[in-house]
Amino acid sequence: MKIQLSSAFMVFAGTAFIVFTQTACSGKHDQPLLDEGRPAMSATIRMNDPSAAAQLATGFFPLTANTWRWTAKEFSVVLPIPPGAATQGGTLSLSFNIPDVVTKTMGPLSLSASIDSTALGSEKYVTAGNYTFQKDVPASLLTKEPIKVNFALDKALPPKPPETRELGVIVTSVGIQSR
């Protein structure tokens, strides 16, 4: 009888281990892991993805409402080169919002982007709202991985107590795709 209880316990413990292992390992991984155990970089960064923070180089503030991030006047991201883009070029996309308070206080805003000191272009935004800034990226800028994309606004809201941050725009995603 004592042997049966031990065997039953071992079967239960083994089953529990298998269920635990399958549950722990069956979670959806948005990004493959690198050899070092770090997530691989994503060509599209969604601000609500906790692993996105590793690719936000400068000028991004902490996640707000589990959805978006404010930026400073200048901000940058690090992106991998998508397959085919080194020969065909790519398209850079930044999805963002200009809040009403920004346009009422600052007036129209201009947003520009660059890679390796090469300007990709700029756009002027007159009214508050949701926008997608898109610029073509020549293949010649997509030869060294990863790439650092720099964004700049011509102006931003200065800190006004109790706020201590310079506020630019609200970003929801940024990425690069092959053409």
PDB file of C-alpha atoms in Angstrom:
ATOM      1  CA  MET A   1       0.000   0.000   0.000  1.00  0.00           C
ATOM      2  CA  LYS A   2       2.813   2.369   0.823  1.00  0.00           C
ATOM      3  CA  ILE A   3       4.377   1.734  -2.606  1.00  0.00           C
ATOM      4  CA  GLN A   4       1.083   2.476  -4.378  1.00  0.00           C
ATOM      5  CA  LEU A   5       0.757   5.832  -2.609  1.00  0.00           C
ATOM      6  CA  SER A   6       4.303   6.743  -3.547  1.00  0.00           C
ATOM      7  CA  SER A   7       3.697   5.683  -7.128  1.00  0.00           C
ATOM      8  CA  ALA A   8       0.418   7.582  -7.236  1.00  0.00           C
ATOM      9  CA  PHE A   9       2.122  10.632  -5.781  1.00  0.00           C
ATOM     10  CA  MET A  10       4.928  10.382  -8.343  1.00  0.00           C
ATOM     11  CA  VAL A  11       2.413  10.097 -11.195  1.00  0.00           C
ATOM     12  CA  PHE A  12       0.548  13.134  -9.814  1.00  0.00           C
ATOM     13  CA  ALA A  13       3.775  15.127  -9.395  1.00  0.00           C
ATOM     14  CA  GLY A  14       4.955  14.168 -12.889  1.00  0.00           C
ATOM     15  CA  THR A  15       1.618  15.134 -14.416  1.00  0.00           C
ATOM     16  CA  ALA A  16       1.637  18.446 -12.547  1.00  0.00           C
ATOM     17  CA  PHE A  17       5.175  19.142 -13.829  1.00  0.00           C
ATOM     18  CA  ILE A  18       4.161  18.406 -17.437  1.00  0.00           C
ATOM     19  CA  VAL A  19       1.039  20.590 -17.180  1.00  0.00           C
ATOM     20  CA  PHE A  20       3.067  23.408 -15.573  1.00  0.00           C
ATOM     21  CA  THR A  21       5.789  23.159 -18.218  1.00  0.00           C
ATOM     22  CA  GLN A  22       3.312  23.130 -21.093  1.00  0.00           C
ATOM     23  CA  THR A  23       1.407  26.068 -19.615  1.00  0.00           C
ATOM     24  CA  ALA A  24       4.571  28.079 -18.999  1.00  0.00           C
ATOM     25  CA  CYS A  25       5.970  27.356 -22.460  1.00  0.00           C
ATOM     26  CA  SER A  26       2.784  27.648 -24.463  1.00  0.00           C
ATOM     27  CA  GLY A  27       2.514  31.419 -24.026  1.00  0.00           C
ATOM     28  CA  LYS A  28       2.468  33.353 -27.255  1.00  0.00           C
ATOM     29  CA  HIS A  29       5.890  34.824 -28.015  1.00  0.00           C
ATOM     30  CA  ASP A  30       5.627  37.940 -30.120  1.00  0.00           C
ATOM     31  CA  GLN A  31       9.325  37.872 -30.867  1.00  0.00           C
ATOM     32  CA  PRO A  32      11.785  35.024 -31.361  1.00  0.00           C
ATOM     33  CA  LEU A  33      14.628  34.876 -28.860  1.00  0.00           C
ATOM     34  CA  LEU A  34      18.234  35.559 -29.727  1.00  0.00           C
ATOM     35  CA  ASP A  35      20.947  33.125 -28.643  1.00  0.00           C
ATOM     36  CA  GLU A  36      21.608  35.262 -25.562  1.00  0.00           C
ATOM     37  CA  GLY A  37      17.947  34.931 -24.470  1.00  0.00           C
ATOM     38  CA  ARG A  38      17.050  38.516 -25.408  1.00  0.00           C
ATOM     39  CA  PRO A  39      14.052  39.122 -27.667  1.00  0.00           C
ATOM     40  CA  ALA A  40      14.932  39.717 -31.318  1.00  0.00           C
ATOM     41  CA  MET A  41      14.280  43.243 -32.545  1.00  0.00           C
ATOM     42  CA  SER A  42      10.994  43.882 -34.256  1.00  0.00           C
ATOM     43  CA  ALA A  43      10.698  45.828 -37.518  1.00  0.00           C
ATOM     44  CA  THR A  44       7.474  47.322 -36.133  1.00  0.00           C
ATOM     45  CA  ILE A  45       7.403  48.554 -32.561  1.00  0.00           C
ATOM     46  CA  ARG A  46       4.041  48.895 -30.874  1.00  0.00           C
ATOM     47  CA  MET A  47       4.284  51.075 -27.799  1.00  0.00           C
ATOM     48  CA  ASN A  48       1.957  48.783 -25.829  1.00  0.00           C
ATOM     49  CA  ASP A  49       4.455  45.898 -26.202  1.00  0.00           C
ATOM     50  CA  PRO A  50       6.634  45.770 -23.046  1.00  0.00           C
ATOM     51  CA  SER A  51       9.593  44.443 -25.054  1.00  0.00           C
ATOM     52  CA  ALA A  52       9.449  47.556 -27.270  1.00  0.00           C
ATOM     53  CA  ALA A  53      11.280  49.618 -24.672  1.00  0.00           C
ATOM     54  CA  ALA A  54      14.568  47.935 -25.632  1.00  0.00           C
ATOM     55  CA  GLN A  55      14.359  49.526 -29.104  1.00  0.00           C
ATOM     56  CA  LEU A  56      13.454  53.030 -27.945  1.00  0.00           C
ATOM     57  CA  ALA A  57      16.820  54.781 -28.024  1.00  0.00           C
ATOM     58  CA  THR A  58      16.068  58.325 -26.824  1.00  0.00           C
ATOM     59  CA  GLY A  59      13.257  60.784 -26.191  1.00  0.00           C
ATOM     60  CA  PHE A  60      10.430  58.403 -25.252  1.00  0.00           C
ATOM     61  CA  PHE A  61       8.640  58.644 -21.924  1.00  0.00           C
ATOM     62  CA  PRO A  62       7.103  55.736 -19.956  1.00  0.00           C
ATOM     63  CA  LEU A  63       4.089  53.875 -21.303  1.00  0.00           C
ATOM     64  CA  THR A  64       0.771  55.609 -20.598  1.00  0.00           C
ATOM     65  CA  ALA A  65      -2.576  53.820 -20.356  1.00  0.00           C
ATOM     66  CA  ASN A  66      -0.788  50.636 -21.550  1.00  0.00           C
ATOM     67  CA  THR A  67      -1.124  51.999 -25.080  1.00  0.00           C
ATOM     68  CA  TRP A  68       1.070  54.958 -26.038  1.00  0.00           C
ATOM     69  CA  ARG A  69       4.104  57.053 -25.120  1.00  0.00           C
ATOM     70  CA  TRP A  70       4.761  60.761 -25.154  1.00  0.00           C
ATOM     71  CA  THR A  71       7.930  61.852 -26.913  1.00  0.00           C
ATOM     72  CA  ALA A  72      10.308  64.719 -26.331  1.00  0.00           C
ATOM     73  CA  LYS A  73      11.111  67.208 -29.098  1.00  0.00           C
ATOM     74  CA  GLU A  74      13.733  64.758 -30.434  1.00  0.00           C
ATOM     75  CA  PHE A  75      13.365  60.991 -30.220  1.00  0.00           C
ATOM     76  CA  SER A  76      14.886  57.925 -31.854  1.00  0.00           C
ATOM     77  CA  VAL A  77      14.380  54.190 -32.332  1.00  0.00           C
ATOM     78  CA  VAL A  78      16.572  51.272 -33.323  1.00  0.00           C
ATOM     79  CA  LEU A  79      15.142  48.931 -35.970  1.00  0.00           C
ATOM     80  CA  PRO A  80      16.322  45.821 -37.798  1.00  0.00           C
ATOM     81  CA  ILE A  81      16.476  45.846 -41.580  1.00  0.00           C
ATOM     82  CA  PRO A  82      13.489  43.905 -42.929  1.00  0.00           C
ATOM     83  CA  PRO A  83      14.188  41.147 -45.484  1.00  0.00           C
ATOM     84  CA  GLY A  84      14.666  42.558 -48.976  1.00  0.00           C
ATOM     85  CA  ALA A  85      14.959  46.181 -47.859  1.00  0.00           C
ATOM     86  CA  ALA A  86      18.754  46.278 -48.283  1.00  0.00           C
ATOM     87  CA  THR A  87      18.223  45.867 -52.036  1.00  0.00           C
ATOM     88  CA  GLN A  88      14.711  47.302 -52.604  1.00  0.00           C
ATOM     89  CA  GLY A  89      14.574  50.029 -49.963  1.00  0.00           C
ATOM     90  CA  GLY A  90      11.870  50.421 -47.366  1.00  0.00           C
ATOM     91  CA  THR A  91       9.084  52.557 -46.008  1.00  0.00           C
ATOM     92  CA  LEU A  92       9.304  54.133 -42.565  1.00  0.00           C
ATOM     93  CA  SER A  93       5.995  54.636 -40.734  1.00  0.00           C
ATOM     94  CA  LEU A  94       5.280  56.452 -37.488  1.00  0.00           C
ATOM     95  CA  SER A  95       1.727  56.396 -36.101  1.00  0.00           C
ATOM     96  CA  PHE A  96       1.101  59.224 -33.676  1.00  0.00           C
ATOM     97  CA  ASN A  97      -1.358  61.713 -32.248  1.00  0.00           C
ATOM     98  CA  ILE A  98      -1.052  65.448 -31.836  1.00  0.00           C
ATOM     99  CA  PRO A  99      -3.235  66.401 -28.867  1.00  0.00           C
ATOM    100  CA  ASP A 100      -5.426  69.489 -29.069  1.00  0.00           C
ATOM    101  CA  VAL A 101      -3.462  71.152 -26.253  1.00  0.00           C
ATOM    102  CA  VAL A 102      -0.284  70.983 -28.359  1.00  0.00           C
ATOM    103  CA  THR A 103      -1.724  72.697 -31.443  1.00  0.00           C
ATOM    104  CA  LYS A 104      -3.619  75.274 -29.358  1.00  0.00           C
ATOM    105  CA  THR A 105      -0.474  76.148 -27.418  1.00  0.00           C
ATOM    106  CA  MET A 106       2.226  75.722 -30.053  1.00  0.00           C
ATOM    107  CA  GLY A 107       0.447  76.109 -33.388  1.00  0.00           C
ATOM    108  CA  PRO A 108       1.413  73.922 -36.376  1.00  0.00           C
ATOM    109  CA  LEU A 109       4.177  71.335 -35.889  1.00  0.00           C
ATOM    110  CA  SER A 110       6.752  69.984 -38.316  1.00  0.00           C
ATOM    111  CA  LEU A 111       8.093  66.447 -37.949  1.00  0.00           C
ATOM    112  CA  SER A 112      11.213  65.213 -39.712  1.00  0.00           C
ATOM    113  CA  ALA A 113      13.130  61.925 -39.819  1.00  0.00           C
ATOM    114  CA  SER A 114      16.705  60.971 -40.636  1.00  0.00           C
ATOM    115  CA  ILE A 115      19.015  57.956 -40.730  1.00  0.00           C
ATOM    116  CA  ASP A 116      22.785  58.430 -40.460  1.00  0.00           C
ATOM    117  CA  SER A 117      22.439  62.206 -40.892  1.00  0.00           C
ATOM    118  CA  THR A 118      20.536  61.686 -44.159  1.00  0.00           C
ATOM    119  CA  ALA A 119      17.200  63.495 -44.095  1.00  0.00           C
ATOM    120  CA  LEU A 120      14.203  61.412 -45.136  1.00  0.00           C
ATOM    121  CA  GLY A 121      11.895  64.414 -45.283  1.00  0.00           C
ATOM    122  CA  SER A 122       9.447  66.300 -43.126  1.00  0.00           C
ATOM    123  CA  GLU A 123       5.729  66.991 -42.845  1.00  0.00           C
ATOM    124  CA  LYS A 124       3.801  69.897 -41.365  1.00  0.00           C
ATOM    125  CA  TYR A 125       0.726  69.265 -39.196  1.00  0.00           C
ATOM    126  CA  VAL A 126      -1.701  72.115 -38.627  1.00  0.00           C
ATOM    127  CA  THR A 127      -4.497  70.496 -36.601  1.00  0.00           C
ATOM    128  CA  ALA A 128      -4.752  68.050 -33.718  1.00  0.00           C
ATOM    129  CA  GLY A 129      -5.505  64.428 -34.578  1.00  0.00           C
ATOM    130  CA  ASN A 130      -4.164  61.001 -35.473  1.00  0.00           C
ATOM    131  CA  TYR A 131      -1.541  60.785 -38.204  1.00  0.00           C
ATOM    132  CA  THR A 132       0.800  58.381 -39.963  1.00  0.00           C
ATOM    133  CA  PHE A 133       4.118  59.866 -41.043  1.00  0.00           C
ATOM    134  CA  GLN A 134       5.521  57.794 -43.936  1.00  0.00           C
ATOM    135  CA  LYS A 135       8.791  58.251 -45.764  1.00  0.00           C
ATOM    136  CA  ASP A 136      10.672  56.168 -48.312  1.00  0.00           C
ATOM    137  CA  VAL A 137      14.049  54.887 -47.148  1.00  0.00           C
ATOM    138  CA  PRO A 138      16.631  54.290 -49.891  1.00  0.00           C
ATOM    139  CA  ALA A 139      18.353  50.904 -49.923  1.00  0.00           C
ATOM    140  CA  SER A 140      21.707  52.673 -49.493  1.00  0.00           C
ATOM    141  CA  LEU A 141      20.693  53.561 -45.900  1.00  0.00           C
ATOM    142  CA  LEU A 142      19.743  49.970 -45.124  1.00  0.00           C
ATOM    143  CA  THR A 143      23.091  48.215 -45.373  1.00  0.00           C
ATOM    144  CA  LYS A 144      24.218  48.185 -41.711  1.00  0.00           C
ATOM    145  CA  GLU A 145      22.006  46.560 -39.111  1.00  0.00           C
ATOM    146  CA  PRO A 146      20.535  47.791 -36.879  1.00  0.00           C
ATOM    147  CA  ILE A 147      19.533  51.218 -38.100  1.00  0.00           C
ATOM    148  CA  LYS A 148      18.874  54.167 -35.830  1.00  0.00           C
ATOM    149  CA  VAL A 149      16.039  56.408 -36.986  1.00  0.00           C
ATOM    150  CA  ASN A 150      16.033  59.927 -35.568  1.00  0.00           C
ATOM    151  CA  PHE A 151      12.871  62.018 -35.408  1.00  0.00           C
ATOM    152  CA  ALA A 152      12.673  65.729 -34.619  1.00  0.00           C
ATOM    153  CA  LEU A 153       9.834  68.161 -34.044  1.00  0.00           C
ATOM    154  CA  ASP A 154      10.382  71.853 -34.683  1.00  0.00           C
ATOM    155  CA  LYS A 155       8.860  72.592 -31.260  1.00  0.00           C
ATOM    156  CA  ALA A 156       7.426  70.904 -28.189  1.00  0.00           C
ATOM    157  CA  LEU A 157       5.473  71.898 -25.096  1.00  0.00           C
ATOM    158  CA  PRO A 158       7.913  73.112 -22.454  1.00  0.00           C
ATOM    159  CA  PRO A 159       7.617  71.635 -18.963  1.00  0.00           C
ATOM    160  CA  LYS A 160       4.888  73.345 -16.949  1.00  0.00           C
ATOM    161  CA  PRO A 161       4.652  72.395 -13.260  1.00  0.00           C
ATOM    162  CA  PRO A 162       3.750  69.891 -12.083  1.00  0.00           C
ATOM    163  CA  GLU A 163       4.875  68.389 -15.424  1.00  0.00           C
ATOM    164  CA  THR A 164       8.660  68.106 -15.681  1.00  0.00           C
ATOM    165  CA  ARG A 165       8.867  66.760 -19.231  1.00  0.00           C
ATOM    166  CA  GLU A 166       9.100  68.496 -22.584  1.00  0.00           C
ATOM    167  CA  LEU A 167       6.170  66.994 -24.532  1.00  0.00           C
ATOM    168  CA  GLY A 168       6.082  66.500 -28.296  1.00  0.00           C
ATOM    169  CA  VAL A 169       3.635  63.981 -29.751  1.00  0.00           C
ATOM    170  CA  ILE A 170       1.995  60.750 -28.622  1.00  0.00           C
ATOM    171  CA  VAL A 171       3.352  57.703 -30.477  1.00  0.00           C
ATOM    172  CA  THR A 172       1.487  54.392 -30.804  1.00  0.00           C
ATOM    173  CA  SER A 173       3.811  52.575 -33.248  1.00  0.00           C
ATOM    174  CA  VAL A 174       6.853  52.956 -35.470  1.00  0.00           C
ATOM    175  CA  GLY A 175       8.372  50.591 -38.009  1.00  0.00           C
ATOM    176  CA  ILE A 176      10.034  49.950 -41.320  1.00  0.00           C
ATOM    177  CA  GLN A 177       8.810  47.618 -44.072  1.00  0.00           C
ATOM    178  CA  SER A 178      10.389  46.449 -47.318  1.00  0.00           C
ATOM    179  CA  ARG A 179       9.089  48.083 -50.482  1.00  0.00           C
TER     180      ARG A 179
END
